[in-house]
Short mmCIF file of C-alpha atoms in Angstrom, two decimals:
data_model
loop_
_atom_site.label_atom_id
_atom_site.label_comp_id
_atom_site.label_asym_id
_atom_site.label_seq_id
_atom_site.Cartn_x
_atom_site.Cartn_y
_atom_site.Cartn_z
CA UNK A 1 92.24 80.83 101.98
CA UNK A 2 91.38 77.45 103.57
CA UNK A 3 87.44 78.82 103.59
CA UNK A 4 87.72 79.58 99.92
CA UNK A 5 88.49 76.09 99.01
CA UNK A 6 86.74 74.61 101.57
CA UNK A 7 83.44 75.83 101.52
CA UNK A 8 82.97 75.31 97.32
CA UNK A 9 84.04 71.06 98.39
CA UNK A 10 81.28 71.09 101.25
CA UNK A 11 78.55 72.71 99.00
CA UNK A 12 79.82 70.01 96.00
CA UNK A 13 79.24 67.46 98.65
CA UNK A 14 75.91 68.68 99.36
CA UNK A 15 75.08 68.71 95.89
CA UNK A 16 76.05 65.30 95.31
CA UNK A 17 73.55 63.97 98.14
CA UNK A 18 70.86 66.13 96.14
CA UNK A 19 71.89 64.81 92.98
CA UNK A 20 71.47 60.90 94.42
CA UNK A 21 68.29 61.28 96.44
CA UNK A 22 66.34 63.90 95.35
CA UNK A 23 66.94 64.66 91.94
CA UNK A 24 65.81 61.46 91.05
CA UNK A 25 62.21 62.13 92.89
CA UNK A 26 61.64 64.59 89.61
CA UNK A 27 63.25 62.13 86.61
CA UNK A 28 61.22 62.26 83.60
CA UNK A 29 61.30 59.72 81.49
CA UNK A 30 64.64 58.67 82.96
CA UNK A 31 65.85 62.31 82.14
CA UNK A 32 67.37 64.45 85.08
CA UNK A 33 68.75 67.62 85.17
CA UNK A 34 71.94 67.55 86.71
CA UNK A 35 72.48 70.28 89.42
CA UNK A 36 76.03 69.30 90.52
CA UNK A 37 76.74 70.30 87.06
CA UNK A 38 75.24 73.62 87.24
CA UNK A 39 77.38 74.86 90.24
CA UNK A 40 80.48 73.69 88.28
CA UNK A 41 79.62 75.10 85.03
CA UNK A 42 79.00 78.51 87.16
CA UNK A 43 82.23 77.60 89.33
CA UNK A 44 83.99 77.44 86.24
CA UNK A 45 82.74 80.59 84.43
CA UNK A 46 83.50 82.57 88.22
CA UNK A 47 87.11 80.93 88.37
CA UNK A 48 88.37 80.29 85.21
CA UNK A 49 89.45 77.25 83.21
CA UNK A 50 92.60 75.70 84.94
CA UNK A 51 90.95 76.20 88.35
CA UNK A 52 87.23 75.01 87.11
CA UNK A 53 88.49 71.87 85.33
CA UNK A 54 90.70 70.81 88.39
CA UNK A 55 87.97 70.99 91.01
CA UNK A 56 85.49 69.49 88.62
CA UNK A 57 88.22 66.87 88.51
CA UNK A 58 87.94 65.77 92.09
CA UNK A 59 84.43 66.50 92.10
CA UNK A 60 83.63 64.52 89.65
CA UNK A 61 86.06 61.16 91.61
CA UNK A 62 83.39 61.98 94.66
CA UNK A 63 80.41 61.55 92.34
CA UNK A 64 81.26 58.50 90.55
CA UNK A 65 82.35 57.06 94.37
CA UNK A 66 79.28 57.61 95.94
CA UNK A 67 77.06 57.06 93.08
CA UNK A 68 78.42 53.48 92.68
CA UNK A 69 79.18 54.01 89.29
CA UNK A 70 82.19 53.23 86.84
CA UNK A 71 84.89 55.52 88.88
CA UNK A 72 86.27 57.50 85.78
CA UNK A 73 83.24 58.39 83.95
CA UNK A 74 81.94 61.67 85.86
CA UNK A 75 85.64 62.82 86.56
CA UNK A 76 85.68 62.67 82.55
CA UNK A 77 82.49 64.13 82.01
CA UNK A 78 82.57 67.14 84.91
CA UNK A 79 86.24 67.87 83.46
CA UNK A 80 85.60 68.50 79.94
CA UNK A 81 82.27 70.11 81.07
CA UNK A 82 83.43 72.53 83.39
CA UNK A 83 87.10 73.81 80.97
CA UNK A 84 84.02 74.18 77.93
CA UNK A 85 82.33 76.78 80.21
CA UNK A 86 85.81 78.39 81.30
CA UNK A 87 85.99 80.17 77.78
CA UNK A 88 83.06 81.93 78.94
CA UNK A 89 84.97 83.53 81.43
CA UNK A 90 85.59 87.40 82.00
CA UNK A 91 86.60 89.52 84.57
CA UNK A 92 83.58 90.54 85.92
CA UNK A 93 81.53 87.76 86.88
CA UNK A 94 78.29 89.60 87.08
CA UNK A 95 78.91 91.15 83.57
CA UNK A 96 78.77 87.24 82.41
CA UNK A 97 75.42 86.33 84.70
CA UNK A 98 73.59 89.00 82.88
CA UNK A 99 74.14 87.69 79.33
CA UNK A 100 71.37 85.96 79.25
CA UNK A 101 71.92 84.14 75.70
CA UNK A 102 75.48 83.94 76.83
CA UNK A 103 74.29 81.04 79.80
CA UNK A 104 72.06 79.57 78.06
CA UNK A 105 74.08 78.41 75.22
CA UNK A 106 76.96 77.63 77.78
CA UNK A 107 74.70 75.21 79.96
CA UNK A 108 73.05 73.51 76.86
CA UNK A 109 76.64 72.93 75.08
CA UNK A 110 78.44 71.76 78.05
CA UNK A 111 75.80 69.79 79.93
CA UNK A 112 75.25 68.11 76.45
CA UNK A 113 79.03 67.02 76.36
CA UNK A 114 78.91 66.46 80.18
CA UNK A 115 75.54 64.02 79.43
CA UNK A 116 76.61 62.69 76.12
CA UNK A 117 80.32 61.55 77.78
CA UNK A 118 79.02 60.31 80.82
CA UNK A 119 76.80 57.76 78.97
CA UNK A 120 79.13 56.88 76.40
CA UNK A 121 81.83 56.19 79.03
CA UNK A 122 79.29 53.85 81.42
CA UNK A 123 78.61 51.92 78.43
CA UNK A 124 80.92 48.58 79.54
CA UNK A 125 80.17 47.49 75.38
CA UNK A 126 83.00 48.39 73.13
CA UNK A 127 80.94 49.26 70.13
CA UNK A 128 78.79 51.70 70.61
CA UNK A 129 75.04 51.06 69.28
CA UNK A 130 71.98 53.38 68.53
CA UNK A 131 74.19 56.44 68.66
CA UNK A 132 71.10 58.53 67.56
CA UNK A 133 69.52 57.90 70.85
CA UNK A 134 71.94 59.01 73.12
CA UNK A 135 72.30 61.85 71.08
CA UNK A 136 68.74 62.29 71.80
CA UNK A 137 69.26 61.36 75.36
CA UNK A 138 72.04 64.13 75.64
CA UNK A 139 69.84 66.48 74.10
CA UNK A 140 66.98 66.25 76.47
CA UNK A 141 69.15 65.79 79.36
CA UNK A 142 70.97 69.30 78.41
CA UNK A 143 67.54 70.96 77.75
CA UNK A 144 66.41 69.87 81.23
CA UNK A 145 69.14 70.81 83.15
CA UNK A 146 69.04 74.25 81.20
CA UNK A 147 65.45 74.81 81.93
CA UNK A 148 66.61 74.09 85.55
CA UNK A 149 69.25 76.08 85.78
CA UNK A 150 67.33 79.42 84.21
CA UNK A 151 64.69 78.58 87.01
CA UNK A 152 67.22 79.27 89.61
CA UNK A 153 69.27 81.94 87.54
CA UNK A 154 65.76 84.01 86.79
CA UNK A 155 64.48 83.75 91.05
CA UNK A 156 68.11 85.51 91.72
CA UNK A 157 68.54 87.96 89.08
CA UNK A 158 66.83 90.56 91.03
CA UNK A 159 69.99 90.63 92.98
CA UNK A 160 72.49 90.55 90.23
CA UNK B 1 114.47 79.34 73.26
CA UNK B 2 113.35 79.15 76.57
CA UNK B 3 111.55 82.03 76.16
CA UNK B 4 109.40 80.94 73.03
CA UNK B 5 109.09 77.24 74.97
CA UNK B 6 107.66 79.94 77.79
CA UNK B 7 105.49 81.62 75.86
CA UNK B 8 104.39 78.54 74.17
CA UNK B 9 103.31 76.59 77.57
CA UNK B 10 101.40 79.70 78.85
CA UNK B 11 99.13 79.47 75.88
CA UNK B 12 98.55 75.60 76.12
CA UNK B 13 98.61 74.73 79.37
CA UNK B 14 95.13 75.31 79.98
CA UNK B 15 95.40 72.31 77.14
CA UNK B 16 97.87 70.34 78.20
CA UNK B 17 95.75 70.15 81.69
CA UNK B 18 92.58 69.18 80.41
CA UNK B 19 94.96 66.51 78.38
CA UNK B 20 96.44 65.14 81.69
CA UNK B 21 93.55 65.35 84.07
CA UNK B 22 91.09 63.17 81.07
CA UNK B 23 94.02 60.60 80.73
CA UNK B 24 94.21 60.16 84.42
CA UNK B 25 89.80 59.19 83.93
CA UNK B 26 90.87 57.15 81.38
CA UNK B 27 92.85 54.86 83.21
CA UNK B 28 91.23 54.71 86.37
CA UNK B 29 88.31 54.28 84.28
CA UNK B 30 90.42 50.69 82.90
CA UNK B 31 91.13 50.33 86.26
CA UNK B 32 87.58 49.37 87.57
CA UNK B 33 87.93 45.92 88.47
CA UNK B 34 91.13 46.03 90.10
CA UNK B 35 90.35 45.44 93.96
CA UNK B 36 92.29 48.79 95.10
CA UNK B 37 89.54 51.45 93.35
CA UNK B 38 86.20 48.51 94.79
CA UNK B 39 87.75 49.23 98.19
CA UNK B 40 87.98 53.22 97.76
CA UNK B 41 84.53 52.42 95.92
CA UNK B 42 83.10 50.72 99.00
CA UNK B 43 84.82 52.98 101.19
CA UNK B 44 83.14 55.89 99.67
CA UNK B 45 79.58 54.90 98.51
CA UNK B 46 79.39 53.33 102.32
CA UNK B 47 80.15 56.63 104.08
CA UNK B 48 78.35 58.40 101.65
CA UNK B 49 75.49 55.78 101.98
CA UNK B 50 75.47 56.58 106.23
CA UNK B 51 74.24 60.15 105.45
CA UNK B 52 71.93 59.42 102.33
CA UNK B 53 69.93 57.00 104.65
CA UNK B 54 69.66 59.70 107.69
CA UNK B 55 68.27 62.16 104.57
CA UNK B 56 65.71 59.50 103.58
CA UNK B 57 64.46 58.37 106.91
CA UNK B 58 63.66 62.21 107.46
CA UNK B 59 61.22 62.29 104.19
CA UNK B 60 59.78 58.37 104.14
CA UNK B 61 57.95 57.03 107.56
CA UNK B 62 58.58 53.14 107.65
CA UNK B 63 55.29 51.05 107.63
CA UNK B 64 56.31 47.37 108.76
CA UNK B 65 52.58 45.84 108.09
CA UNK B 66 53.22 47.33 105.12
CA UNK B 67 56.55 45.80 104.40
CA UNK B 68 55.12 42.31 105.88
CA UNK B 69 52.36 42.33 103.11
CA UNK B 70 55.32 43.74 100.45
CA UNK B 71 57.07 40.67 101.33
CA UNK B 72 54.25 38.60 101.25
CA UNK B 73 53.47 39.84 97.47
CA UNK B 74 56.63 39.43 96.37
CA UNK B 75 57.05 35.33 97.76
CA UNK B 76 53.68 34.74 95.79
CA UNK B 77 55.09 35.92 92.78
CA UNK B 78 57.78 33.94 92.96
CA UNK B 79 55.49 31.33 93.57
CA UNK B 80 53.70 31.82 90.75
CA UNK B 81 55.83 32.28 88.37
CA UNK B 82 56.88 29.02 89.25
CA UNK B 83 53.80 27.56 89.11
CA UNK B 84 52.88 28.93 85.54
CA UNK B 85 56.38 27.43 84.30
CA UNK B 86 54.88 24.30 85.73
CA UNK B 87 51.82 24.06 84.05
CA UNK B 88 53.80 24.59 80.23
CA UNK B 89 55.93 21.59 80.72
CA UNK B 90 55.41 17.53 81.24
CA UNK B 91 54.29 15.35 83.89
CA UNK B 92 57.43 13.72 83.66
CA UNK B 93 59.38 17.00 84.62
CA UNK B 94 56.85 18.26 86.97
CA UNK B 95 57.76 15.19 89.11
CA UNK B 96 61.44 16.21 88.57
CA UNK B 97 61.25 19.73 89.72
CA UNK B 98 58.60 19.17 92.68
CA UNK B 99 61.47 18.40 94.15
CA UNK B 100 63.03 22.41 94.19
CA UNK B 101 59.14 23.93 94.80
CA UNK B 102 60.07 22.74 98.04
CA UNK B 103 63.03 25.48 98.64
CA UNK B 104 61.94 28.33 100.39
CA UNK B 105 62.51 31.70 99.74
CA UNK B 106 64.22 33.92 102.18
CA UNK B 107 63.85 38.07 100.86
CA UNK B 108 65.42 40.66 102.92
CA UNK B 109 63.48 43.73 102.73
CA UNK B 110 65.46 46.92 101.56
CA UNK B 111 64.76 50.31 100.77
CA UNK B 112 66.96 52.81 98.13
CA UNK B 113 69.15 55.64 99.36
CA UNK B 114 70.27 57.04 96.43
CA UNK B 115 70.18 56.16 92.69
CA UNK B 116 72.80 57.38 89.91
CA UNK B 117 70.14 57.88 86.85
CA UNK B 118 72.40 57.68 83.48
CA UNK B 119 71.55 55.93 80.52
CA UNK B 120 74.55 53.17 80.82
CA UNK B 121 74.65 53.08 84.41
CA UNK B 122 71.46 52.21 86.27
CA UNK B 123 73.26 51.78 89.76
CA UNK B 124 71.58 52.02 93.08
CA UNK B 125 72.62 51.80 96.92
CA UNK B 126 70.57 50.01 99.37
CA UNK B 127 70.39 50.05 103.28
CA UNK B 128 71.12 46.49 103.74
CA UNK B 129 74.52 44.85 103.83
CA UNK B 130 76.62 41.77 105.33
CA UNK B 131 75.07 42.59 108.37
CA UNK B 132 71.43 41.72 106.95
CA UNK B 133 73.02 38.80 105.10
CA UNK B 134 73.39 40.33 101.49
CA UNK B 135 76.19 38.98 100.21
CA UNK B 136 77.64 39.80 96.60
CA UNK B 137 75.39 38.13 93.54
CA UNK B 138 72.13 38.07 95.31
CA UNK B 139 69.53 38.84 92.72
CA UNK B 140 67.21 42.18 93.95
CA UNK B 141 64.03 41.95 92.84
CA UNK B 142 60.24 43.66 94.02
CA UNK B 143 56.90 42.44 93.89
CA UNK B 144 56.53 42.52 89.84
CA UNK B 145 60.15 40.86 89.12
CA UNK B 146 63.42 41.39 88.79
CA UNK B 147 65.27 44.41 89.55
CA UNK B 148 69.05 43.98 89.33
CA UNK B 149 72.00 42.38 91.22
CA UNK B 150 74.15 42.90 94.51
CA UNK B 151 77.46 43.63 92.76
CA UNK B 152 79.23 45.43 96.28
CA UNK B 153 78.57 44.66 99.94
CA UNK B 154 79.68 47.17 102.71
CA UNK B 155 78.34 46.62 106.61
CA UNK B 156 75.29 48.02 106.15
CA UNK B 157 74.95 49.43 102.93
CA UNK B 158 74.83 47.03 98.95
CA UNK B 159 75.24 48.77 95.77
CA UNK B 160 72.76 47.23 92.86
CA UNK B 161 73.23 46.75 89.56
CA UNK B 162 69.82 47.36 87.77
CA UNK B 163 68.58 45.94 84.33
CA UNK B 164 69.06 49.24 83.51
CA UNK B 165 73.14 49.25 83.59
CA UNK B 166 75.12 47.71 80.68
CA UNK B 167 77.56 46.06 82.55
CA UNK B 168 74.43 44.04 83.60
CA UNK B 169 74.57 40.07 81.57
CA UNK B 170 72.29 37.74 82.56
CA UNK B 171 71.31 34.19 81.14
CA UNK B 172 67.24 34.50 80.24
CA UNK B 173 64.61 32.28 79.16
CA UNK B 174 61.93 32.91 76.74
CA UNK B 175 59.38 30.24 78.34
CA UNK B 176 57.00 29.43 75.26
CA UNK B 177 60.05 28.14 73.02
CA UNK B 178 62.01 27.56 75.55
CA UNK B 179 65.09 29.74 74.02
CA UNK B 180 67.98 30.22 76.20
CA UNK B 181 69.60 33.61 75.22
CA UNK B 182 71.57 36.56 77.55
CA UNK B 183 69.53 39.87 78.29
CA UNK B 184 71.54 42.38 78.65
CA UNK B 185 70.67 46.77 78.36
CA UNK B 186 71.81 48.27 74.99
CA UNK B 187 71.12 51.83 76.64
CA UNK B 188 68.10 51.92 75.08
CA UNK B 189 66.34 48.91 75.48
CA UNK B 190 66.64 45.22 77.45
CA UNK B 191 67.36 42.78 74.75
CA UNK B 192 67.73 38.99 74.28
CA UNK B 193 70.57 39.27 71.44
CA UNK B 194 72.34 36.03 69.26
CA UNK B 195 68.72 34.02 69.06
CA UNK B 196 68.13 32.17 65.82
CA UNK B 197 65.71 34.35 63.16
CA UNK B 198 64.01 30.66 63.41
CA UNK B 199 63.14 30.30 66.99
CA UNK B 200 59.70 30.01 68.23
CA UNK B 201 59.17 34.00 69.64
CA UNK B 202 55.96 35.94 69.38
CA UNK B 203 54.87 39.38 71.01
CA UNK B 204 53.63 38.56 74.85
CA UNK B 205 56.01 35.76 75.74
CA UNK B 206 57.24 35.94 78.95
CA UNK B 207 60.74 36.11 79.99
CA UNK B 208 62.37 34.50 82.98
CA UNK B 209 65.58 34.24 84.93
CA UNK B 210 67.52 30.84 83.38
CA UNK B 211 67.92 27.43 84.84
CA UNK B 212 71.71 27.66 83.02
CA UNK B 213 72.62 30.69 85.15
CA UNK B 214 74.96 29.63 88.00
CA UNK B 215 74.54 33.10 89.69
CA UNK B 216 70.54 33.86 89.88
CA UNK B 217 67.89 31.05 90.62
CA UNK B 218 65.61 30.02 87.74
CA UNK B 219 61.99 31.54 87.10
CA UNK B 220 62.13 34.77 88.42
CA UNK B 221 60.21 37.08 86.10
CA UNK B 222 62.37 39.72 83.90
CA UNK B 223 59.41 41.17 81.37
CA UNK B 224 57.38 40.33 78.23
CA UNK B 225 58.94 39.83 74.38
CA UNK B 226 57.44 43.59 72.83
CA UNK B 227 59.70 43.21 69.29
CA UNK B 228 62.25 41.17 67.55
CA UNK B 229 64.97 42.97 65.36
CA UNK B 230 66.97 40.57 62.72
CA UNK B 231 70.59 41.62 62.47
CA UNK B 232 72.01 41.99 58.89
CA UNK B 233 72.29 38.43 57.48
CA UNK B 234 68.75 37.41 58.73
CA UNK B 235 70.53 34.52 60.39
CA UNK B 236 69.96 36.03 64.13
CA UNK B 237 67.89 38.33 66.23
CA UNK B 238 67.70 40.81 69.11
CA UNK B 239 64.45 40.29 70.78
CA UNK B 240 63.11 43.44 72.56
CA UNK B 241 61.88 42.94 76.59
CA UNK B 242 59.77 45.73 78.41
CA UNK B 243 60.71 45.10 81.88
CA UNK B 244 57.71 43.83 84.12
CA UNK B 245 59.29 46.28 87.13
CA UNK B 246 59.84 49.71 86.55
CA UNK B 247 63.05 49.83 87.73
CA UNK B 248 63.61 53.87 87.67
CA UNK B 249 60.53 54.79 89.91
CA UNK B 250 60.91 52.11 92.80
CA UNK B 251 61.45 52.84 96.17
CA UNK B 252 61.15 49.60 98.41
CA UNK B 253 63.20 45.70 97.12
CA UNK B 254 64.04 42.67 98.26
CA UNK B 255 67.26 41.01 98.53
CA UNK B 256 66.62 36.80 97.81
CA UNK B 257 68.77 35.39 100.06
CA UNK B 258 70.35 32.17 97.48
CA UNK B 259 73.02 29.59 98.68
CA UNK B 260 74.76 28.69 95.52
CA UNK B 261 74.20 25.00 95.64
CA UNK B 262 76.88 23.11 97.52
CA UNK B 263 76.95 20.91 94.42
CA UNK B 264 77.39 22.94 91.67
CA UNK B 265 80.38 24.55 93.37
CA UNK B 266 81.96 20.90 93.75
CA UNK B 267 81.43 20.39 90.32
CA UNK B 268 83.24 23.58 89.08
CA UNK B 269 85.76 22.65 91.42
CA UNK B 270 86.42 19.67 90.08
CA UNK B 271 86.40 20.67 86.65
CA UNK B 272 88.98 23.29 87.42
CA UNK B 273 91.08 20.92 89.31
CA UNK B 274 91.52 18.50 85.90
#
């Protein structure tokens, strides 16, 4: 029991330390694909949604703490991220991973809520200007992190 | 009853969860500035900071002639800058402001550990802290200009605000006209906003730190003027800055060491004591 939780909080932490240093090394334009995301979205869709949206929960307080960032903003984000992708969920997990259109339109819709929220939410201005652009921003941000993720998803399928 | 309330929770508490746990972002998110969440903040981003560096030290060798001539670079630009705002104004006030040329800088080379890359929250932790002498306010800039602001100090590590983050307000200077305006990020561009349709402002003019900020010294370059947007009623305009640093590619900064002037702070002191 105390491995199941604890080894899905270690690899988070892990992934938050790639997110912060390395990531960044392959930013385009600003843009990043967000691969603390991915392994929630995928936690989510293995788990379910009550168990997926808590641990993005306190994921997300661990990002936004060691980030430096607005505390608040990723817990938001990660949360209504990761209980999106829990209506994906099934009983067998590996029925899910080899729905190909089935992930792809999961990671673009949630990671585009996940992107769109996060920005809107570090924004310190009440009113919100140029909403077109971070539409845009969410847009490219979700295609990135898609691509990404199908990079990863395609180099393992041979074992699914 | 209870049994339709039953049956009734089981299908929305998935709901009711995702209700509670965003509520509970909310508030903490309102809950920023209260000095509890900056100490888990610091807490955090400092332990998290220990590890980041030991990651980074593994993939970047450290070059100190390198650094010394960084450091070098960076002094002459200040230098310059100054110099250039020198040469636009009077003899008169070139004889008054001889007087601060004379300050010296003091820059404490630092290098990033980790950036958050958002488009409202260009925040980045560096491996320097009270220990090195960065203190809270200190402007962070690099060889081309401005880069942000030390908003939290830990030991060893300082988390900067960039120009990139929209909690970032600073008091600017358009040089040419000499129009005092605060730049600020939009999430999509820096921008000058409030200045009169009327002022002097054309494509190329540079922009510089204020001489009415009380927080960052004067001159220190922040970009060039690339647009100017009129509002609605024609009366005012945003004007558009393209950064002379760019901020999201960096690797290596400098923290300028400023003392707030001794006398400023007795001024405000005795303004707040009337």
């Amino acid at each position: 029991m105390l491995v199941k939780i604890s080894i899905p909080f270690l690899l988070s932490f892990v992934l938050v330390a790639i997110q912060l240093i390395v990531i960044p090394l392959i930013s385009i334009n600003g843009i990043v694909p967000n691969v603390l995301l991915i392994y929630l979205l995928f936690y989510s869709l293995k788990h379910g949604k009550i168990v997926g949206t808590i641990f993005a929960f306190f994921i997300g307080f661990v990002f936004d703490a060691s980030s430096g960032g607005l505390i608040g903003s990723g817990m938001f984000a990660f949360t209504i991220a990761s209980f999106v992708a829990g209506f994906f969920q099934k009983n067998n997990f590996t029925e899910v991973l080899k729905n190909i259109k089935v992930i792809i339109m999961l990671i673009m819709f949630s990671s585009f809520l996940f992107f769109f929220s996060y920005s809107v939410l570090g924004n310190s201005e009440a009113i919100m200007k140029n909403h077109f652009s971070y539409f845009l921003f969410s847009i490219f941000s979700a295609l990135y992190t898609t691509l990404f993720a199908l990079s990863v998803y395609i180099f393992r399928w041979k074992k699914l | 009853m209870l049994i339709f309330l039953n049956k009734i929770f089981s299908i929305v508490k998935e709901y009711i969860l995702l209700f509670v746990l965003l509520i509970i972002s909310l508030i903490i998110l309102s809950l920023n500035n209260k000095q509890e969440v900056k100490k888990i903040r610091g807490y955090a981003f400092g332990s998290f900071a220990v590890w980041a560096n030991v990651v980074n030290t593994l993939f970047t060798s450290s070059n100190s002639e390198l650094s010394a001539l960084q450091i070098e670079n960076a002094k002459l630009m200040l230098q310059v800058n100054r110099l250039r705002e020198f040469a636009l104004e009077n003899a008169e006030l070139k004889s008054l402001l001889n007087y601060k040329i004379e300050s010296k800088y003091k820059l404490i080379p630092t290098s990033i550990v980790s950036k958050n890359i958002s488009k409202t929250q260009g925040v980045y932790i560096v491996n320097s802290g009270l220990k090195d002498s960065v203190k809270k306010s200190m402007p962070v800039l690099n060889e081309r200009g401005l880069v942000g602001i030390v908003t939290e100090v830990t030991d060893n590590y300082s988390v900067v605000q960039t120009l990139l983050s929209s909690s970032f307000k600073i008091s600017a200077t358009i040089i040419r006209g000499n129009v005092n305006g605060v730049a600020s990020w939009n999430g999509d561009q820096l921008v000058v906003s409030n200045i009169p349709t009327t002022s002097d402002i054309n494509k190329g003019d540079r922009v510089v730190t204020s001489t009415l900020s009380t927080i960052l010294p004067p001159s220190i370059p922040i970009g060039l003027v690339v647009g100017k947007e009129s509002n609605i009623s024609g009366l005012l305009s945003e004007v558009v800055i393209k950064p002379f640093v760019d901020v999201r590619s960096i690797k290596n900064v400098f923290v300028l060491a400023t003392v707030k002037s001794s006398q400023i702070d007795s001024l405000e002191l005795n303004l707040l004591s009337k």
